[in-house]
Coordinates of C-alpha atoms in Angstrom, one line a residue:
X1470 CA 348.4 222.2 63.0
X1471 CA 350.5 219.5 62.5
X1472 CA 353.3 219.6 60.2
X1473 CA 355.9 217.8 58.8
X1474 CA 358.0 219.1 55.9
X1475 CA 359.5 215.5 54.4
X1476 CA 356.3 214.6 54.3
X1477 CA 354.5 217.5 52.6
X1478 CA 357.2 216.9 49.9
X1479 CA 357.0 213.5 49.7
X1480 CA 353.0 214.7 49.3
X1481 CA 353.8 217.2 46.5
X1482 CA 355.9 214.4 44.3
X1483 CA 353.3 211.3 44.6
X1484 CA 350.0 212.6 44.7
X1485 CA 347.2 211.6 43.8
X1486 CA 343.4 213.1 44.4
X1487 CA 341.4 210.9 47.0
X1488 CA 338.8 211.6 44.1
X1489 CA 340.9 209.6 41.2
X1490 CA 342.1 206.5 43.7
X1491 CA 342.7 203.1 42.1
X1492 CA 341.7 200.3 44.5
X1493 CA 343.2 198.1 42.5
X1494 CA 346.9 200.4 42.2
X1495 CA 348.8 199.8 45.7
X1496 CA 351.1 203.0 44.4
X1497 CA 347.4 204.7 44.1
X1498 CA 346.4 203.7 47.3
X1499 CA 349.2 204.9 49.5
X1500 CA 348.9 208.4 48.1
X1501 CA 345.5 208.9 48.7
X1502 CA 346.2 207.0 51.8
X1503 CA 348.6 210.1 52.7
X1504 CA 346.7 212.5 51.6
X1505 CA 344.0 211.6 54.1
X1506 CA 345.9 210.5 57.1
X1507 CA 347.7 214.3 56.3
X1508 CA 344.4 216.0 56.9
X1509 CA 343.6 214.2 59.8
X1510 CA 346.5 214.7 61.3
X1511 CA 346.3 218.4 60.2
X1512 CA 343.2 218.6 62.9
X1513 CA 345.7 218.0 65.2
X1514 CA 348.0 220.7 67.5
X1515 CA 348.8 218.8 70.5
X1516 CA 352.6 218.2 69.3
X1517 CA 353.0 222.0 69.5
X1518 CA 351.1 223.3 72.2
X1519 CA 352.3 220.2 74.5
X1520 CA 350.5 220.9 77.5
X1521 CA 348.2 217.9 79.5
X1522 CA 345.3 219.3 78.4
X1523 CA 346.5 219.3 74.7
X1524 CA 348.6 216.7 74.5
X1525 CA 347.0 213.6 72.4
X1526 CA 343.7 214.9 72.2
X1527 CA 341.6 216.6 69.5
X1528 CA 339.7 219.9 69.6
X1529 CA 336.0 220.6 70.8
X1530 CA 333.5 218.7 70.1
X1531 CA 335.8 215.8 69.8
X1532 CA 335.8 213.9 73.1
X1533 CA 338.7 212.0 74.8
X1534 CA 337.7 208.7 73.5
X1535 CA 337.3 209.9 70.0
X1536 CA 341.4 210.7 70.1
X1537 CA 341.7 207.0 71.4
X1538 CA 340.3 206.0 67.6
X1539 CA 342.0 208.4 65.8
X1540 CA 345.2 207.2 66.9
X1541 CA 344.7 203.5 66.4
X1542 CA 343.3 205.0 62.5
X1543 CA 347.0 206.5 62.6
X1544 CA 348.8 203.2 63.5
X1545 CA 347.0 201.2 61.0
X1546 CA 348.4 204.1 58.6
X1547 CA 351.9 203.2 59.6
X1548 CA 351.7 199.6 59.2
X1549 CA 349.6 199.0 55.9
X1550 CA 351.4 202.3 54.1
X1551 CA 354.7 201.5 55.7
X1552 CA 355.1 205.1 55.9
X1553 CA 356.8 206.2 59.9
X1554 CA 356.3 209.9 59.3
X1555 CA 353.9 210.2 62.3
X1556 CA 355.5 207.2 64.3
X1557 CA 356.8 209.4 66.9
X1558 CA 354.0 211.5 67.6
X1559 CA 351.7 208.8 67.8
X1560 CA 353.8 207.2 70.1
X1561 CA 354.1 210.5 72.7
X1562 CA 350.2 210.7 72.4
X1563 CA 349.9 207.5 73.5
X1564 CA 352.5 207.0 76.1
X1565 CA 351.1 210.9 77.6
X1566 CA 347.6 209.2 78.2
X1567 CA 348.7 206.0 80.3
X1568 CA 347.6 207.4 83.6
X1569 CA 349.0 206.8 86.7
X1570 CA 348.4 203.4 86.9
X1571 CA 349.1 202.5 83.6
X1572 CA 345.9 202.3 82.5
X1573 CA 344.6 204.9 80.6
X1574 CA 342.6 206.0 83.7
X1575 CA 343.3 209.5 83.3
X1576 CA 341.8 211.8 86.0
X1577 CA 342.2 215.2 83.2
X1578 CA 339.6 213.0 81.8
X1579 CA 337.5 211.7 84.4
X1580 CA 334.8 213.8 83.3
X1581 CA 334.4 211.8 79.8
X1582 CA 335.5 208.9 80.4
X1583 CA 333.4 205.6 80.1
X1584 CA 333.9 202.1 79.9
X1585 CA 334.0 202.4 75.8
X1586 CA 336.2 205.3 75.9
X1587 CA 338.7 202.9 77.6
X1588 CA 338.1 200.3 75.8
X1589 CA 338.7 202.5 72.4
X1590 CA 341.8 203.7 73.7
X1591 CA 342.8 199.5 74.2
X1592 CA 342.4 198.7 70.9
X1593 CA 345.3 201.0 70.0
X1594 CA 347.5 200.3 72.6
X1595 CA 346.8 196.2 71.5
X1596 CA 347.7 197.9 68.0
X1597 CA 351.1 198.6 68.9
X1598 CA 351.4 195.7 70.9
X1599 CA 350.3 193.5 68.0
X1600 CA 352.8 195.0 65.7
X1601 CA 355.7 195.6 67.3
X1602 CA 355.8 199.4 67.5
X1603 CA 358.3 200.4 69.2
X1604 CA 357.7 201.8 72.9
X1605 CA 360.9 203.8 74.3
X1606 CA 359.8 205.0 77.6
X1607 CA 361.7 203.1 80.5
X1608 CA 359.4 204.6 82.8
X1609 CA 356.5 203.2 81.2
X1610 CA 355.5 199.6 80.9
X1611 CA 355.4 197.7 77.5
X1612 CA 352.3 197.6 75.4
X1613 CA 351.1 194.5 76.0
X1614 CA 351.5 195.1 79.8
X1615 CA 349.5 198.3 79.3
X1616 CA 346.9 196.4 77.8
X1617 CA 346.6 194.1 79.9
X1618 CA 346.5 196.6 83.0
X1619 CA 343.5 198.1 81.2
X1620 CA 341.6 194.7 80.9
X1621 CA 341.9 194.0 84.9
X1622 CA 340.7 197.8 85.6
X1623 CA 337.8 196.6 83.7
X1624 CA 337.0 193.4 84.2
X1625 CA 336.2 194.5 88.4
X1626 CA 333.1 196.8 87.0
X1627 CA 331.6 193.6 85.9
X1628 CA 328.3 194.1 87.4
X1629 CA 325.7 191.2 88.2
X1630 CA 323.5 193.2 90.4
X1631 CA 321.3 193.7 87.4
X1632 CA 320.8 192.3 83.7
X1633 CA 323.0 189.5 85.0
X1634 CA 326.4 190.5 84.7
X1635 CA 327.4 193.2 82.1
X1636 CA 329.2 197.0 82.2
X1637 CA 327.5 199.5 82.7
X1638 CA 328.3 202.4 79.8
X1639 CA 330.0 204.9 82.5
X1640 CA 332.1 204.7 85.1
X1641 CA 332.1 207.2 87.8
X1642 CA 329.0 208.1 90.0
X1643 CA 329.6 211.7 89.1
X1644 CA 328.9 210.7 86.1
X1645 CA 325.7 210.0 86.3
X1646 CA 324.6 210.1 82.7
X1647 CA 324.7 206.5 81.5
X1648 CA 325.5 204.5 85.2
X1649 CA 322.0 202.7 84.5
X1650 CA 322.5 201.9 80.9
X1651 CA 324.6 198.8 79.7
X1652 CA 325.9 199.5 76.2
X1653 CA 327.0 196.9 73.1
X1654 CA 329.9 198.9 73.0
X1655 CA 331.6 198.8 76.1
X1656 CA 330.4 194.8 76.4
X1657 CA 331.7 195.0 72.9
X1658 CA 334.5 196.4 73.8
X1659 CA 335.6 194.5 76.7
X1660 CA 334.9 190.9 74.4
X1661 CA 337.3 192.2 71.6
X1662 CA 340.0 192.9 74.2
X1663 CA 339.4 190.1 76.0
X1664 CA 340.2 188.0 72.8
X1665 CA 343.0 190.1 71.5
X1666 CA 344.3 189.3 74.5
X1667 CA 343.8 186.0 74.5
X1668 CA 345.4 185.6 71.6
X1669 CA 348.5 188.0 72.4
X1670 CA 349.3 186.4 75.7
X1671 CA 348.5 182.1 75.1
X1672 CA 346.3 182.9 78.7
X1673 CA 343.2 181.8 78.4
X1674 CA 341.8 183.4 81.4
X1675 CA 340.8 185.6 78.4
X1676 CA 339.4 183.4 76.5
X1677 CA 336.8 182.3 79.5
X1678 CA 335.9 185.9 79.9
X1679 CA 335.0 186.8 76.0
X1680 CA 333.1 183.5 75.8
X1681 CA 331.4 184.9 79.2
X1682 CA 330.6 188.1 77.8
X1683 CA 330.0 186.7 74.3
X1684 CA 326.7 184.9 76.2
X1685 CA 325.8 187.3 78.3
X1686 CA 325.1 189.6 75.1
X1687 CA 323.5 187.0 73.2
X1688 CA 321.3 186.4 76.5
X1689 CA 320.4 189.7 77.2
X1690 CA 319.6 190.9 73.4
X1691 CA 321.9 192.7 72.4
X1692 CA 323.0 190.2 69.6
X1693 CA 320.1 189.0 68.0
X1694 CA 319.4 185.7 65.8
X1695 CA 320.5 187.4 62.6
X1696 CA 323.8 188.8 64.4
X1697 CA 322.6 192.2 64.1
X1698 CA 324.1 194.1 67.1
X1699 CA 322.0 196.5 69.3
X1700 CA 322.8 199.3 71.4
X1701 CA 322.0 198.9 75.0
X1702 CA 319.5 197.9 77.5
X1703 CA 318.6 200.4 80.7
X1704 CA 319.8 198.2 84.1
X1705 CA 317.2 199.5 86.1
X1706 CA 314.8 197.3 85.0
X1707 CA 316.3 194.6 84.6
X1708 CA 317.6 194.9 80.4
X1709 CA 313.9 193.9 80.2
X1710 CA 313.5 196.0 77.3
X1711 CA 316.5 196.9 74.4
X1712 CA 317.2 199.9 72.9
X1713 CA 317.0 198.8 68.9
X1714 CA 319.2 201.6 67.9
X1715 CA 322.3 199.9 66.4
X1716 CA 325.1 201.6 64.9
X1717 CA 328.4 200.4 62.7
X1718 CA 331.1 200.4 64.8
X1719 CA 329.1 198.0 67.1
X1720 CA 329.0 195.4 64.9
X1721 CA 332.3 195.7 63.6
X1722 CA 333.6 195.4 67.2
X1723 CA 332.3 192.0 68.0
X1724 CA 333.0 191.1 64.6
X1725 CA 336.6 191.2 64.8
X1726 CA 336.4 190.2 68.2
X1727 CA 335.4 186.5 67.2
X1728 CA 337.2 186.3 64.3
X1729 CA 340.0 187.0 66.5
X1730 CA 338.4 183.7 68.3
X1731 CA 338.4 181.5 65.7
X1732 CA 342.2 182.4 65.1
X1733 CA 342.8 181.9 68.3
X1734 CA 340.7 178.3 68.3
X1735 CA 342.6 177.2 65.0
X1736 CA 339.2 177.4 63.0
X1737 CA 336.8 176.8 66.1
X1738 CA 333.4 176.5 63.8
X1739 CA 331.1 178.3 66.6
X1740 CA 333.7 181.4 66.4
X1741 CA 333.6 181.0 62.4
X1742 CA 330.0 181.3 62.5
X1743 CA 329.5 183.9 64.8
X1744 CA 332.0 186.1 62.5
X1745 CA 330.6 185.3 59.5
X1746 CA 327.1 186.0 60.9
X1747 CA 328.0 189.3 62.6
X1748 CA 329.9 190.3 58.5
X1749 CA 326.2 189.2 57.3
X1750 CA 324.6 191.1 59.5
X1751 CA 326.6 193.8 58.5
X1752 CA 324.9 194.3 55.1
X1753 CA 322.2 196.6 56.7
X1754 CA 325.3 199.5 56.7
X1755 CA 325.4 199.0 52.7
X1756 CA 323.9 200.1 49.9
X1757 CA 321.1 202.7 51.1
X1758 CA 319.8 203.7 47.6
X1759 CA 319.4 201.3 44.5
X1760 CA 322.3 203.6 42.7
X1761 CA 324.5 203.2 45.8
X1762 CA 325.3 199.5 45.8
X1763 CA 327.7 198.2 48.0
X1764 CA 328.6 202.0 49.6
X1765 CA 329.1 202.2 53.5
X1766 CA 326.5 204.7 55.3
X1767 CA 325.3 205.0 58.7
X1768 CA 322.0 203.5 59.0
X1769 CA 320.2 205.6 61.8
X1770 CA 321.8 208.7 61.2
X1771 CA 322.7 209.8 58.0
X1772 CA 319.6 209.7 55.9
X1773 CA 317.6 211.8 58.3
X1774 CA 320.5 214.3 58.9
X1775 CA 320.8 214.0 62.7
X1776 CA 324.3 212.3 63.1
X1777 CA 326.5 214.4 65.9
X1778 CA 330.5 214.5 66.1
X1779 CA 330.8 210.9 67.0
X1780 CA 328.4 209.1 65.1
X1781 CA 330.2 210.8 61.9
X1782 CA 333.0 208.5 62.6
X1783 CA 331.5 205.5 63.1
X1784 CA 331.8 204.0 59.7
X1785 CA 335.4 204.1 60.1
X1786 CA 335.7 201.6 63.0
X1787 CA 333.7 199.3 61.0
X1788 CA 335.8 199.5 57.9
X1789 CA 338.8 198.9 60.5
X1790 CA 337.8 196.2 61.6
X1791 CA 336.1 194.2 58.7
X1792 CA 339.7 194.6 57.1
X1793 CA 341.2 193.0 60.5
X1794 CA 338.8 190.2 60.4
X1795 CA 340.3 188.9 57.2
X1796 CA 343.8 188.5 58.6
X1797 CA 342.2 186.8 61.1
X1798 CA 339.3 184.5 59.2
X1799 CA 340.6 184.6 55.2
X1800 CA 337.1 182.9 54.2
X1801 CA 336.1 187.0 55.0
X1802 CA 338.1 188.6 52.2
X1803 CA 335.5 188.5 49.3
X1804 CA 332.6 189.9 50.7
X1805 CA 334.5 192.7 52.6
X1806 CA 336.5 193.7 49.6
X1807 CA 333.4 193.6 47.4
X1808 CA 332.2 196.0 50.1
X1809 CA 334.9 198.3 51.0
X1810 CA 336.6 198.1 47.6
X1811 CA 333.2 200.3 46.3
X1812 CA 332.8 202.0 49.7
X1813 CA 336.9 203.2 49.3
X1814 CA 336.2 204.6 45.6
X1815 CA 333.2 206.6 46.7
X1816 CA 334.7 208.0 49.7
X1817 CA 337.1 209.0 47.8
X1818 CA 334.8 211.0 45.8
X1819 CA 333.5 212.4 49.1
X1820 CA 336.6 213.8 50.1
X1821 CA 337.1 216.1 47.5
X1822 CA 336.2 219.7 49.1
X1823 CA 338.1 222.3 50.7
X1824 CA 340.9 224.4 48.6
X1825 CA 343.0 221.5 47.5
X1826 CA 339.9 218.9 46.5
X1827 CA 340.7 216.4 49.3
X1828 CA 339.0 217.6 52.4
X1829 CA 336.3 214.3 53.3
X1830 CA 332.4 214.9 53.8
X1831 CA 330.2 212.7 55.3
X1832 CA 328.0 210.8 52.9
X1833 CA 329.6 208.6 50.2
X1834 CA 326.6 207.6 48.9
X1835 CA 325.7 211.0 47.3
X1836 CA 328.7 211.3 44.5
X1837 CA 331.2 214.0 45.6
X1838 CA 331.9 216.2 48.7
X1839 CA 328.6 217.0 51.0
X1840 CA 330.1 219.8 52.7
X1841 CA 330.0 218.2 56.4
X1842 CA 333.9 218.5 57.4
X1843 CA 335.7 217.0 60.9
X1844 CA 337.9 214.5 62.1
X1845 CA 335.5 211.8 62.1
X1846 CA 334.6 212.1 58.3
X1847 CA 338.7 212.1 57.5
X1848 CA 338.9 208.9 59.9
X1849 CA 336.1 207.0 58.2
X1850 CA 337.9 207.5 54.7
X1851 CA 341.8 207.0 55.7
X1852 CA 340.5 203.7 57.5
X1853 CA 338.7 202.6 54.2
X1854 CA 341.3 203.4 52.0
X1855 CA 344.5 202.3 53.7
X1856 CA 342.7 198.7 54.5
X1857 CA 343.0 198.2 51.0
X1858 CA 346.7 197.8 51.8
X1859 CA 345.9 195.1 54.7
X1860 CA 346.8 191.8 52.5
X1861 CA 350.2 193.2 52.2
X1862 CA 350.8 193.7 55.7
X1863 CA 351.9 191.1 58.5
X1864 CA 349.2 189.8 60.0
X1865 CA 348.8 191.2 64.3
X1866 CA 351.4 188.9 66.1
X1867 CA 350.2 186.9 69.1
X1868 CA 351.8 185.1 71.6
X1869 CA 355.8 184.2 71.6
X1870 CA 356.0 187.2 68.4
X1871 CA 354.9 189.8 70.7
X1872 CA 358.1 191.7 71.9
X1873 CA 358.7 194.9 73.3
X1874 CA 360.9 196.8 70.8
X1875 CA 362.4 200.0 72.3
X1876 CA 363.8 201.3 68.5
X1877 CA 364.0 200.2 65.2
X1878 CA 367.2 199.5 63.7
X1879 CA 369.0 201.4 66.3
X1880 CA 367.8 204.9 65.8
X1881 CA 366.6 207.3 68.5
X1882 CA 363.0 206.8 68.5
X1883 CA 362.3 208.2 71.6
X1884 CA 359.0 210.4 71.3
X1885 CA 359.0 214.1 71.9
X1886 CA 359.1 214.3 75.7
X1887 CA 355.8 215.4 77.5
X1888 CA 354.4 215.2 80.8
X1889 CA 351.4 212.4 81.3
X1890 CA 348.2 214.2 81.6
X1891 CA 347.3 212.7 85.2
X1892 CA 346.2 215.9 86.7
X1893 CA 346.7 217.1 90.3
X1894 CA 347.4 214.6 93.0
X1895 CA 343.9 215.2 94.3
X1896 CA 341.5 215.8 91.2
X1897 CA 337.9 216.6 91.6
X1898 CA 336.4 215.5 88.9
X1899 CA 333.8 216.9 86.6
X1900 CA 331.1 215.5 84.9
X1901 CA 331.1 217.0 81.8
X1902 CA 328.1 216.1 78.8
X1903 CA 329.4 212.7 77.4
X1904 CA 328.9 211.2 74.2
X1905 CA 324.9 210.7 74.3
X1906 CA 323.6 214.5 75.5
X1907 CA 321.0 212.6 77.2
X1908 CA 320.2 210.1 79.6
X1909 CA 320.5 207.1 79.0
X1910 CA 317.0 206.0 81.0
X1911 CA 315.1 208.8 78.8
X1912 CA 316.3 208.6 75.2
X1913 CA 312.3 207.9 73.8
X1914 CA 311.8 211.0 75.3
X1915 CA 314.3 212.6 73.0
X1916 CA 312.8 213.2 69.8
X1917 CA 316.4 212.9 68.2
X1918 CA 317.2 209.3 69.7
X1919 CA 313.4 208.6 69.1
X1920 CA 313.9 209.1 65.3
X1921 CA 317.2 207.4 65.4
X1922 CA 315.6 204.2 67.3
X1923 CA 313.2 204.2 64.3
X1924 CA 315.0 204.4 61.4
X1925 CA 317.4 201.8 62.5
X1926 CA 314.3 199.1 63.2
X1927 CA 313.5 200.4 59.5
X1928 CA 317.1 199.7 58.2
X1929 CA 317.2 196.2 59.7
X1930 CA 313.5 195.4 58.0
X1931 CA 311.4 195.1 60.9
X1932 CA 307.7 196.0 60.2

C-alpha cells in the first residue's frame, strides 16, 4: 500500500467526507480531492515492492493500460490541487514503462498491449509534457520527445488494406484477439495525440494526420451525424457493418481531441463544431432516471449490471476530458459544469463506504455507496472532483512554453531509482486475455456484448 506520512497528516487536519463536498468551496474540493486520489493511490504497491513486474502497474484484474489512466488521473491531481505529494512516484512509474525505445513498447507487456493501451499511456506522458513536470532521468528522453516517439511507433500500423486506412485494436499477431477489429478508441486515440501534438510542437505534420483520421472515422461510421461515437467495425469485411456499442471515454477522447483543434486553429469553426457536437452528443451518458438529472452513468453497462474492471472506469476519462476541453474551447464551460458540477456531488455520495465513509462505488445515480469497490470506481470520482479545480489551473502549454524541466526550484526531484520493465533481451511474448474476453469478430455471439450492443442503441434512442 502506498503511504505517505505528511500526507496522511495533512489528511487528518483538512478533511472533509467525499459525501459532504462543496462544488462550489475550492478549500472543499481539494480535500475530497485528497481523500480520493489517497485511496487510489492506496491500490497501489509498486513503490515498495519495486520489481518490473510491479513497478507502475496495478493489481489483477487491472490491465497494463488501465495503469497508463490512472497515472494521467494522478497528474491532473497534482496540477489542479497543487498538491506534489505523489510527484515523485508518478514520475518513477512513468519513466520505468518507457521501453527500450522510448516508447512505451514494453515487451513485460506485450501480452496486453494494444494500440489504445498505448495510446492511454500518451495522454499522460503529453500530461507532463504539457505542464512542465519535471523529468530527471538523463538517460531518458524529455516528455515531449517520448511522445512523440510513441506517435511515429503508431502512425506505421496505419493500415489501408481494409476499411480504408485505420488501426486495427491490437498489435501483435500473437495477439490475435482484436487484429481484425478496428476500434474508436485506438483511432480515437491516435486523433487526440495527433492534435496534442500538433499543438505542443507548431508541426503540423500532426495536424494533416488528425484531420486524416478525423475523416476516416466519420467515413467509416464510427462518428455518426449526431456526433455520437461508436465502438468499432470488424476489418474483415470491409467495416461494412459497425458495432453500435459506444461507451464514455470514447466520446470524451475525440472530444478533447478537436477542441484541442480548434485551439490550435485559433477558433477554426469546423473544429468548434465538431467539439461542441461530440459535448452534445455526450448527453446520452446523463441523467438515466428522471430523479437523476444531470448525473454521469455508463450507458451500456451499468443499468443491466454487466460492466467488467475496465468499463467501471470509463466515466472518469470522460469527466477528464470534458474538463480539458474548456481550457481549450471556453464556449464549453456551462454545459460541462452543469454536468459535472451534479455528477461530482453525487459521486461524492457514492464514495462513502468502506471503514472511514470514503471508499467510491460504481453508480452515482443511486444516492450513496453501491458496494462495487476498485481502482476504476476511485478514478471516475478523483477525475470528477478535482476538475472542478481546472479554471484555476494554467491551461496545457503548447509550443515555445513546452520545456523540459529537470527540478523545480532546485530540489532533488529525482524519482526513486528502478529498473525499466523491458524484460529479457529476447522476450517471447504471451498473449494473455485482453480487455474484451472475446473476439472481436464474434461479440453477437456473446450474450454479454449482445445485451451491451442493445442497451446502448436504446440509450442513444434508436427504435
Amino acid at each position: 500500500m502506498y503511504m505517505k506520512s505528511i500526507h496522511a497528516a495533512t489528511l487528518a487536519a483538512a478533511f472533509t467526507s467525499p459525501k459532504d463536498l462543496d462544488v462550489n468551496d475550492p478549500a472543499s474540493i481539494r480535500s475530497v480531492a485528497s481523500t480520493l486520489a489517497y485511496g487510489t493511490m492506496a491500490l497501489y504497491s509498486g513503490n515498495v515492492t519495486n520489481t518490473p513486474e510491479t513497478i507502475a502497474v496495478f493489481p489483477p484484474p487491472h490491465y497494463w493500460w488501465q495503469a497508463g489512466a490512472a497515472w494521467g488521473a494522478m497528474l491532473d491531481y497534482s496540477h489542479y490541487t497543487g498538491d506534489s505529494s505523489y510527484d515523485k512516484v508518478i514520475s518513477q512509474a512513468l519513466l520505468s514503462q518507457v521501453g527500450p525505445k522510448f516508447d512505451f513498447m514494453v515487451p513485460l507487456h506485450y501480452g496486453s498491449e494494444g494500440n489504445d493501451d498505448q495510446a492511454f499511456w500518451s495522454f499522460a506522458i503529453l500530461n507532463a509534457a504539457e505542464r512542465n513536470f519535471p523529468q530527471p532521468d538523463d538517460t531518458i528522453p524529455p516528455w515531449l520527445d517520448i511522445a512523440s516517439n510513441i506517435w511515429n511507433s503508431m502512425v506505421v500500423r496505419w493500415n489501408t488494406s481494409s476499411c480504408g486506412g485505420g488501426l486495427a485494436w491490437q498489435i501483435f499477431e500473437s495477439n490475435p484477439n482484436g487484429m481484425n477489429y478496428k476500434n474508436s478508441v485506438s483511432n480515437g486515440g491516435f486523433f487526440q495525440m495527433s492534435a496534442r501534438l500538433a499543438r505542443a510542437t507548431g508541426n503540423n505534420t500532426y495536424l494533416d494526420w488528425a484531420q486524416k483520421v478525423w475523416d476516416w472515422s466519420e467515413k467509416v461510421g464510427f462518428i455518426d451525424e449526431n456526433y455520437n461515437v461508436y465502438d468499432g467495425a470488424d476489418s474483415s469485411d470491409n467495416c461494412a457493418k459497425v458495432n453500435k456499442l459506444s461507451f464514455s471515454y470514447a466520446q470524451g477522447i475525440y472530444m478533447y481531441g478537436a477542441a484541442v483543434l480548434y485551439n490550435y486553429t485559433n477558433g477554426d469553426k469546423t473544429w468548434g463544431d465538431r467539439a461542441a457536437g461530440l459535448l452534445k452528443g455526450a448527453d446520452s451518458y446523463f441523467s438515466p432516471y428522471p430523479n437523476a438529472t444531470n448525473i454521469m452513468f455508463e450507458h451500456a453497462c451499468e443499468p443491466y449490471e454487466v460492466c467488467n474492471t475496465d468499463m467501471k472506469s470509463f466515466k472518469g476519462y470522460l469527466s477528464r476530458f470534458m474538463w480539458a476541453t474548456t481550457r481549450m474551447m471556453p464556449s464549453t464551460l456551462p454545459r460541462v459544469q452543469t454536468l459535472l458540477n451534479a455528477s461530482a456531488i453525487a459521486a461524492g455520495k457514492a464514495c462513502s463506504g468502506g471503514q472511514n465513509g470514503t471508499v467510491c462505488g460504481q453508480k452515482w445515480y443511486v444516492g450513496g455507496f453501491d458496494g462495487v469497490t476498485g481502482l476504476g470506481q476511485q478514478m471516475t470520482a478523483l477525475e470528477t472532483v478535482q476538475g472542478l479545480l481546472s479554471q484555476e489551473a494554467i491551461p496545457p502549454f503548447k509550443a515555445g512554453d513546452i520545456k523540459h524541466i529537470k527540478s523545480v526550484d532546485g530540489q532533488d526531484d529525482s524519482p526513486v531509482t528502478t529498473k525499466p520493465a523491458t524484460a529479457p533481451a529476447t522476450p517471447t511474448p504471451t498473449p494473455t486475455p485482453t480487455k474484451r474476453t472475446n473476439s472481436a469478430g464474434s461479440i453477437s455471439a456473446n450474450w454479454r456484448w449482445a445485451v451491451l450492443a442493445l442497451s446502448s442503441v436504446l440509450a442513444l434512442g434508436y427504435p
